[in-house]
């Protein structure tokens, strides 16, 4: 649900703005979300035996609580400068910092030609396909338990989430079409390794209730080779009825001199009626193909269902049940991580949560 933002108009005199006498007053927005859930989770059936199992735990889990400061300045000629500073503000006492975890921070220039941003931003395909997930990030039900994280089984970074040290371009929307491009500098070159620079591209097309996305990502290996991901996503919202979604990703990496492959997919559905909403989803990956791991069961699958109540435009209450099945050599975790999941363990969880935007 889109946050309802409280806007504070102010002329702020910090840094260079104090010297820029010609600068116009800047609109500063303070916004964010406070979100948490109480959940009961377990991870049992580990390949190593019951000693590696995690018995049922009851937790209060933060669900991406954040505070954001953003603003724009009119530069004239239809151009603008803007910034976004985001900090984690977890409600479970784990501490929060700006720019860490899932928080984004960037500065940019925009106009009729599009937007250019420097900083930490979500990867283009993740942004373009995120609407297919009926659940919020960092919940038990999120498809992130399988989708986007499959490349980790190849030794590659996830295909979703944020990229640091990045330069981003977003085109304007033209007849429903939009292009997003990103370059992320590895900044980790050593005398014996290469910088793991990353390039990402995604295009979206929207018409009526249909949203489609196509994305590609390429990353250099530290020693040799590369990792690549291709993604397809689509959602269709029927007026007065359900919203259906699908995602498919294909990944490959040859960091070791041998090409490894894995794919993942998800089917999702949500059905709002009045203030109420039913949600369900199923996701799975193929397991690693080629290489030593191909002889082991590295597959994972995840399903979830539940209910959400929109108490207002800014407050959501929800209940969800999720189940994550791991093959004998797989150790996927919920997006609301249980932690230390042993290979072969199957996870189960039930959660009651609340999200409030400000």
CSV table of C-alpha atoms in Angstrom, one decimal, residues 31-264:
chain,number,residue,atom,x,y,z
A,31,UNK,CA,7.9,9.5,5.7
A,32,UNK,CA,8.3,5.9,6.7
A,33,UNK,CA,6.7,2.8,8.2
A,34,UNK,CA,6.6,1.0,11.5
A,35,UNK,CA,5.9,-2.7,11.0
A,36,UNK,CA,6.1,-5.8,13.2
A,37,UNK,CA,4.7,-9.2,13.6
A,38,UNK,CA,4.4,-11.9,16.3
A,39,UNK,CA,5.2,-15.2,14.7
A,40,UNK,CA,5.8,-18.8,15.6
A,41,UNK,CA,8.3,-20.7,13.5
A,42,UNK,CA,10.2,-24.0,13.3
A,43,UNK,CA,12.7,-25.8,11.1
A,44,UNK,CA,12.6,-29.5,11.4
A,45,UNK,CA,13.7,-32.6,9.4
A,46,UNK,CA,17.3,-31.6,8.8
A,47,UNK,CA,19.5,-34.0,6.8
A,48,UNK,CA,22.0,-34.1,9.7
A,49,UNK,CA,19.3,-35.3,12.2
A,50,UNK,CA,17.2,-33.8,14.9
A,51,UNK,CA,20.2,-32.2,16.6
A,52,UNK,CA,20.2,-29.7,13.8
A,53,UNK,CA,16.5,-28.9,14.0
A,54,UNK,CA,15.1,-25.7,15.4
A,55,UNK,CA,12.1,-26.3,17.7
A,56,UNK,CA,9.2,-23.9,17.6
A,57,UNK,CA,10.1,-20.4,18.5
A,58,UNK,CA,7.8,-17.5,19.2
A,59,UNK,CA,9.2,-14.1,18.2
A,60,UNK,CA,8.4,-10.5,17.7
A,61,UNK,CA,9.9,-9.7,14.3
A,62,UNK,CA,10.5,-6.4,12.7
A,63,UNK,CA,9.1,-6.1,9.2
A,64,UNK,CA,11.3,-3.5,7.5
A,65,UNK,CA,10.5,-0.5,9.7
A,66,UNK,CA,12.1,2.6,8.2
A,67,UNK,CA,12.3,6.3,8.3
A,68,UNK,CA,12.9,8.3,5.2
A,69,UNK,CA,13.9,11.9,4.4
A,70,UNK,CA,13.5,13.0,0.8
A,71,UNK,CA,13.3,16.2,-1.0
A,72,UNK,CA,13.4,18.0,-4.3
A,73,UNK,CA,14.7,21.3,-5.6
A,74,UNK,CA,13.4,23.0,-8.8
A,75,UNK,CA,16.4,23.8,-11.0
A,76,UNK,CA,14.3,25.4,-13.7
A,77,UNK,CA,13.8,24.4,-17.3
A,78,UNK,CA,11.7,21.4,-16.1
A,79,UNK,CA,14.7,19.9,-14.3
A,80,UNK,CA,15.0,19.1,-10.6
A,81,UNK,CA,17.5,17.8,-8.0
A,82,UNK,CA,16.3,15.2,-5.5
A,83,UNK,CA,17.5,13.0,-2.6
A,84,UNK,CA,16.4,10.0,-0.6
A,85,UNK,CA,17.9,9.0,2.8
A,86,UNK,CA,16.5,5.9,4.4
A,87,UNK,CA,17.3,4.4,7.8
A,88,UNK,CA,16.2,1.2,9.4
A,89,UNK,CA,14.3,1.7,12.7
A,90,UNK,CA,13.5,-1.9,13.9
A,91,UNK,CA,11.0,-2.3,16.7
A,92,UNK,CA,12.6,-5.5,18.1
A,93,UNK,CA,15.6,-3.8,19.6
A,94,UNK,CA,18.2,-5.0,17.0
A,95,UNK,CA,19.4,-1.5,16.3
A,96,UNK,CA,19.1,0.5,13.1
A,97,UNK,CA,21.5,2.4,10.8
A,98,UNK,CA,21.1,4.6,7.8
A,99,UNK,CA,22.1,2.9,4.5
A,100,UNK,CA,22.3,-0.6,5.9
A,101,UNK,CA,20.2,-3.7,5.2
A,102,UNK,CA,17.3,-3.0,3.0
A,103,UNK,CA,17.5,0.8,3.3
A,104,UNK,CA,18.2,2.9,0.2
A,105,UNK,CA,20.1,6.2,0.0
A,106,UNK,CA,20.7,8.1,-3.2
A,107,UNK,CA,20.9,11.6,-4.9
A,108,UNK,CA,19.8,12.4,-8.4
A,109,UNK,CA,18.9,14.7,-11.2
A,110,UNK,CA,15.6,14.4,-13.1
A,111,UNK,CA,13.6,16.0,-15.9
A,112,UNK,CA,11.5,15.2,-18.9
A,113,UNK,CA,14.4,13.1,-20.1
A,114,UNK,CA,14.2,10.8,-17.1
A,115,UNK,CA,16.1,10.4,-13.8
A,116,UNK,CA,19.7,9.7,-13.0
A,117,UNK,CA,20.6,8.5,-9.5
A,118,UNK,CA,23.8,7.8,-7.6
A,119,UNK,CA,23.9,5.6,-4.5
A,120,UNK,CA,22.3,2.5,-3.2
A,121,UNK,CA,19.2,1.4,-5.2
A,122,UNK,CA,17.1,-1.7,-5.8
A,123,UNK,CA,18.1,-3.7,-8.9
A,124,UNK,CA,15.9,-2.8,-11.9
A,125,UNK,CA,14.2,-6.2,-12.3
A,126,UNK,CA,13.4,-6.4,-8.6
A,127,UNK,CA,11.7,-3.0,-8.7
A,128,UNK,CA,9.9,-4.0,-11.9
A,129,UNK,CA,8.6,-7.3,-10.6
A,130,UNK,CA,8.0,-6.5,-6.9
A,131,UNK,CA,4.3,-5.9,-7.4
A,132,UNK,CA,3.8,-9.7,-8.1
A,133,UNK,CA,4.5,-10.5,-4.5
A,134,UNK,CA,1.2,-10.3,-2.6
A,135,UNK,CA,3.0,-10.0,0.8
A,136,UNK,CA,5.2,-7.4,2.2
A,137,UNK,CA,9.0,-7.9,2.3
A,138,UNK,CA,10.5,-9.6,5.3
A,139,UNK,CA,7.4,-11.6,6.1
A,140,UNK,CA,7.0,-15.3,6.3
A,141,UNK,CA,4.8,-15.3,3.2
A,142,UNK,CA,7.0,-13.3,0.9
A,143,UNK,CA,8.2,-15.1,-2.3
A,144,UNK,CA,11.7,-13.8,-1.5
A,145,UNK,CA,12.2,-17.1,0.3
A,146,UNK,CA,12.8,-18.7,-3.1
A,147,UNK,CA,12.6,-16.1,-5.9
A,148,UNK,CA,15.6,-13.7,-6.3
A,149,UNK,CA,17.8,-15.7,-3.9
A,150,UNK,CA,18.2,-18.8,-6.2
A,151,UNK,CA,21.6,-17.5,-7.6
A,152,UNK,CA,23.1,-17.8,-4.1
A,153,UNK,CA,23.2,-21.5,-4.8
A,154,UNK,CA,25.5,-20.9,-7.7
A,155,UNK,CA,27.8,-18.7,-5.6
A,156,UNK,CA,26.3,-15.6,-7.2
A,157,UNK,CA,24.6,-12.6,-5.6
A,158,UNK,CA,20.8,-12.4,-5.5
A,159,UNK,CA,19.0,-11.1,-8.6
A,160,UNK,CA,16.9,-8.8,-6.5
A,161,UNK,CA,17.3,-6.3,-3.6
A,162,UNK,CA,19.8,-3.4,-3.6
A,163,UNK,CA,23.0,-2.8,-5.4
A,164,UNK,CA,25.6,-0.5,-3.7
A,165,UNK,CA,27.9,2.0,-5.4
A,166,UNK,CA,25.5,2.3,-8.3
A,167,UNK,CA,24.5,4.7,-11.0
A,168,UNK,CA,20.9,4.4,-12.2
A,169,UNK,CA,18.9,5.7,-15.1
A,170,UNK,CA,15.1,5.6,-15.2
A,171,UNK,CA,13.4,6.7,-18.5
A,172,UNK,CA,10.2,8.6,-18.5
A,173,UNK,CA,7.0,6.5,-19.2
A,174,UNK,CA,6.2,6.6,-22.9
A,175,UNK,CA,3.0,4.9,-24.0
A,176,UNK,CA,3.2,2.6,-21.0
A,177,UNK,CA,6.8,1.7,-21.6
A,178,UNK,CA,9.7,2.4,-19.2
A,179,UNK,CA,13.3,1.5,-19.1
A,180,UNK,CA,15.5,1.1,-16.0
A,181,UNK,CA,19.3,0.6,-16.2
A,182,UNK,CA,21.9,0.2,-13.5
A,183,UNK,CA,25.7,-0.1,-13.2
A,184,UNK,CA,27.1,-1.1,-9.8
A,185,UNK,CA,30.9,-0.7,-9.3
A,186,UNK,CA,32.4,-3.6,-7.4
A,187,UNK,CA,35.1,-1.4,-5.8
A,188,UNK,CA,36.8,-4.6,-4.6
A,189,UNK,CA,39.6,-5.3,-7.0
A,190,UNK,CA,42.9,-6.6,-5.5
A,191,UNK,CA,46.2,-7.6,-7.0
A,192,UNK,CA,44.8,-11.2,-7.5
A,193,UNK,CA,41.1,-10.6,-8.1
A,194,UNK,CA,38.9,-8.5,-10.4
A,195,UNK,CA,36.3,-6.0,-9.4
A,196,UNK,CA,32.9,-7.7,-9.4
A,197,UNK,CA,31.1,-4.9,-11.4
A,198,UNK,CA,27.5,-5.5,-12.2
A,199,UNK,CA,25.2,-4.4,-15.0
A,200,UNK,CA,21.4,-4.6,-14.9
A,201,UNK,CA,18.6,-3.6,-17.2
A,202,UNK,CA,14.8,-3.9,-17.1
A,203,UNK,CA,11.9,-2.8,-19.2
A,204,UNK,CA,8.2,-2.6,-18.1
A,205,UNK,CA,5.0,-2.1,-20.0
A,206,UNK,CA,1.7,-1.2,-18.4
A,207,UNK,CA,-1.7,-1.0,-20.0
A,208,UNK,CA,-5.0,-1.2,-18.2
A,209,UNK,CA,-4.7,-3.8,-15.4
A,210,UNK,CA,-1.7,-5.5,-17.1
A,211,UNK,CA,1.9,-5.0,-15.9
A,212,UNK,CA,4.7,-6.9,-17.6
A,213,UNK,CA,8.5,-6.8,-17.0
A,214,UNK,CA,11.6,-8.2,-18.6
A,215,UNK,CA,15.0,-7.9,-16.9
A,216,UNK,CA,18.7,-8.9,-17.3
A,217,UNK,CA,21.7,-8.8,-15.0
A,218,UNK,CA,25.4,-9.5,-15.6
A,219,UNK,CA,28.1,-9.6,-13.0
A,220,UNK,CA,31.9,-10.3,-13.4
A,221,UNK,CA,33.4,-13.0,-11.3
A,222,UNK,CA,36.2,-12.1,-8.9
A,223,UNK,CA,38.6,-14.6,-10.5
A,224,UNK,CA,37.0,-15.4,-13.9
A,225,UNK,CA,33.7,-16.0,-15.6
A,226,UNK,CA,30.5,-14.2,-14.9
A,227,UNK,CA,27.0,-14.6,-13.4
A,228,UNK,CA,23.9,-13.8,-15.4
A,229,UNK,CA,20.1,-13.7,-14.7
A,230,UNK,CA,17.2,-13.3,-17.0
A,231,UNK,CA,13.7,-12.5,-15.5
A,232,UNK,CA,10.1,-12.3,-16.7
A,233,UNK,CA,7.2,-11.1,-14.7
A,234,UNK,CA,3.5,-10.2,-15.2
A,235,UNK,CA,0.6,-9.2,-13.1
A,236,UNK,CA,-3.0,-8.7,-14.1
A,237,UNK,CA,-5.6,-7.0,-11.9
A,238,UNK,CA,-9.2,-7.6,-12.8
A,239,UNK,CA,-11.4,-4.7,-11.9
A,240,UNK,CA,-13.4,-5.6,-8.8
A,241,UNK,CA,-11.8,-9.0,-8.7
A,242,UNK,CA,-8.5,-10.7,-8.1
A,243,UNK,CA,-4.9,-9.8,-9.0
A,244,UNK,CA,-2.9,-12.6,-10.5
A,245,UNK,CA,0.9,-12.7,-10.9
A,246,UNK,CA,3.7,-14.8,-12.2
A,247,UNK,CA,7.5,-14.6,-12.2
A,248,UNK,CA,10.2,-16.7,-13.9
A,249,UNK,CA,13.9,-16.3,-13.6
A,250,UNK,CA,16.8,-18.2,-15.3
A,251,UNK,CA,20.3,-17.9,-13.8
A,252,UNK,CA,23.7,-19.2,-14.8
A,253,UNK,CA,27.3,-18.7,-13.5
A,254,UNK,CA,30.7,-20.0,-14.6
A,255,UNK,CA,32.9,-18.7,-11.8
A,256,UNK,CA,34.6,-22.1,-11.5
A,257,UNK,CA,35.2,-22.7,-15.2
A,258,UNK,CA,32.0,-24.9,-15.4
A,259,UNK,CA,28.6,-23.3,-16.1
A,260,UNK,CA,26.1,-23.9,-13.3
A,261,UNK,CA,22.4,-23.2,-13.8
A,262,UNK,CA,19.3,-22.8,-11.7
A,263,UNK,CA,15.8,-21.3,-12.4
A,264,UNK,CA,13.0,-20.2,-10.1
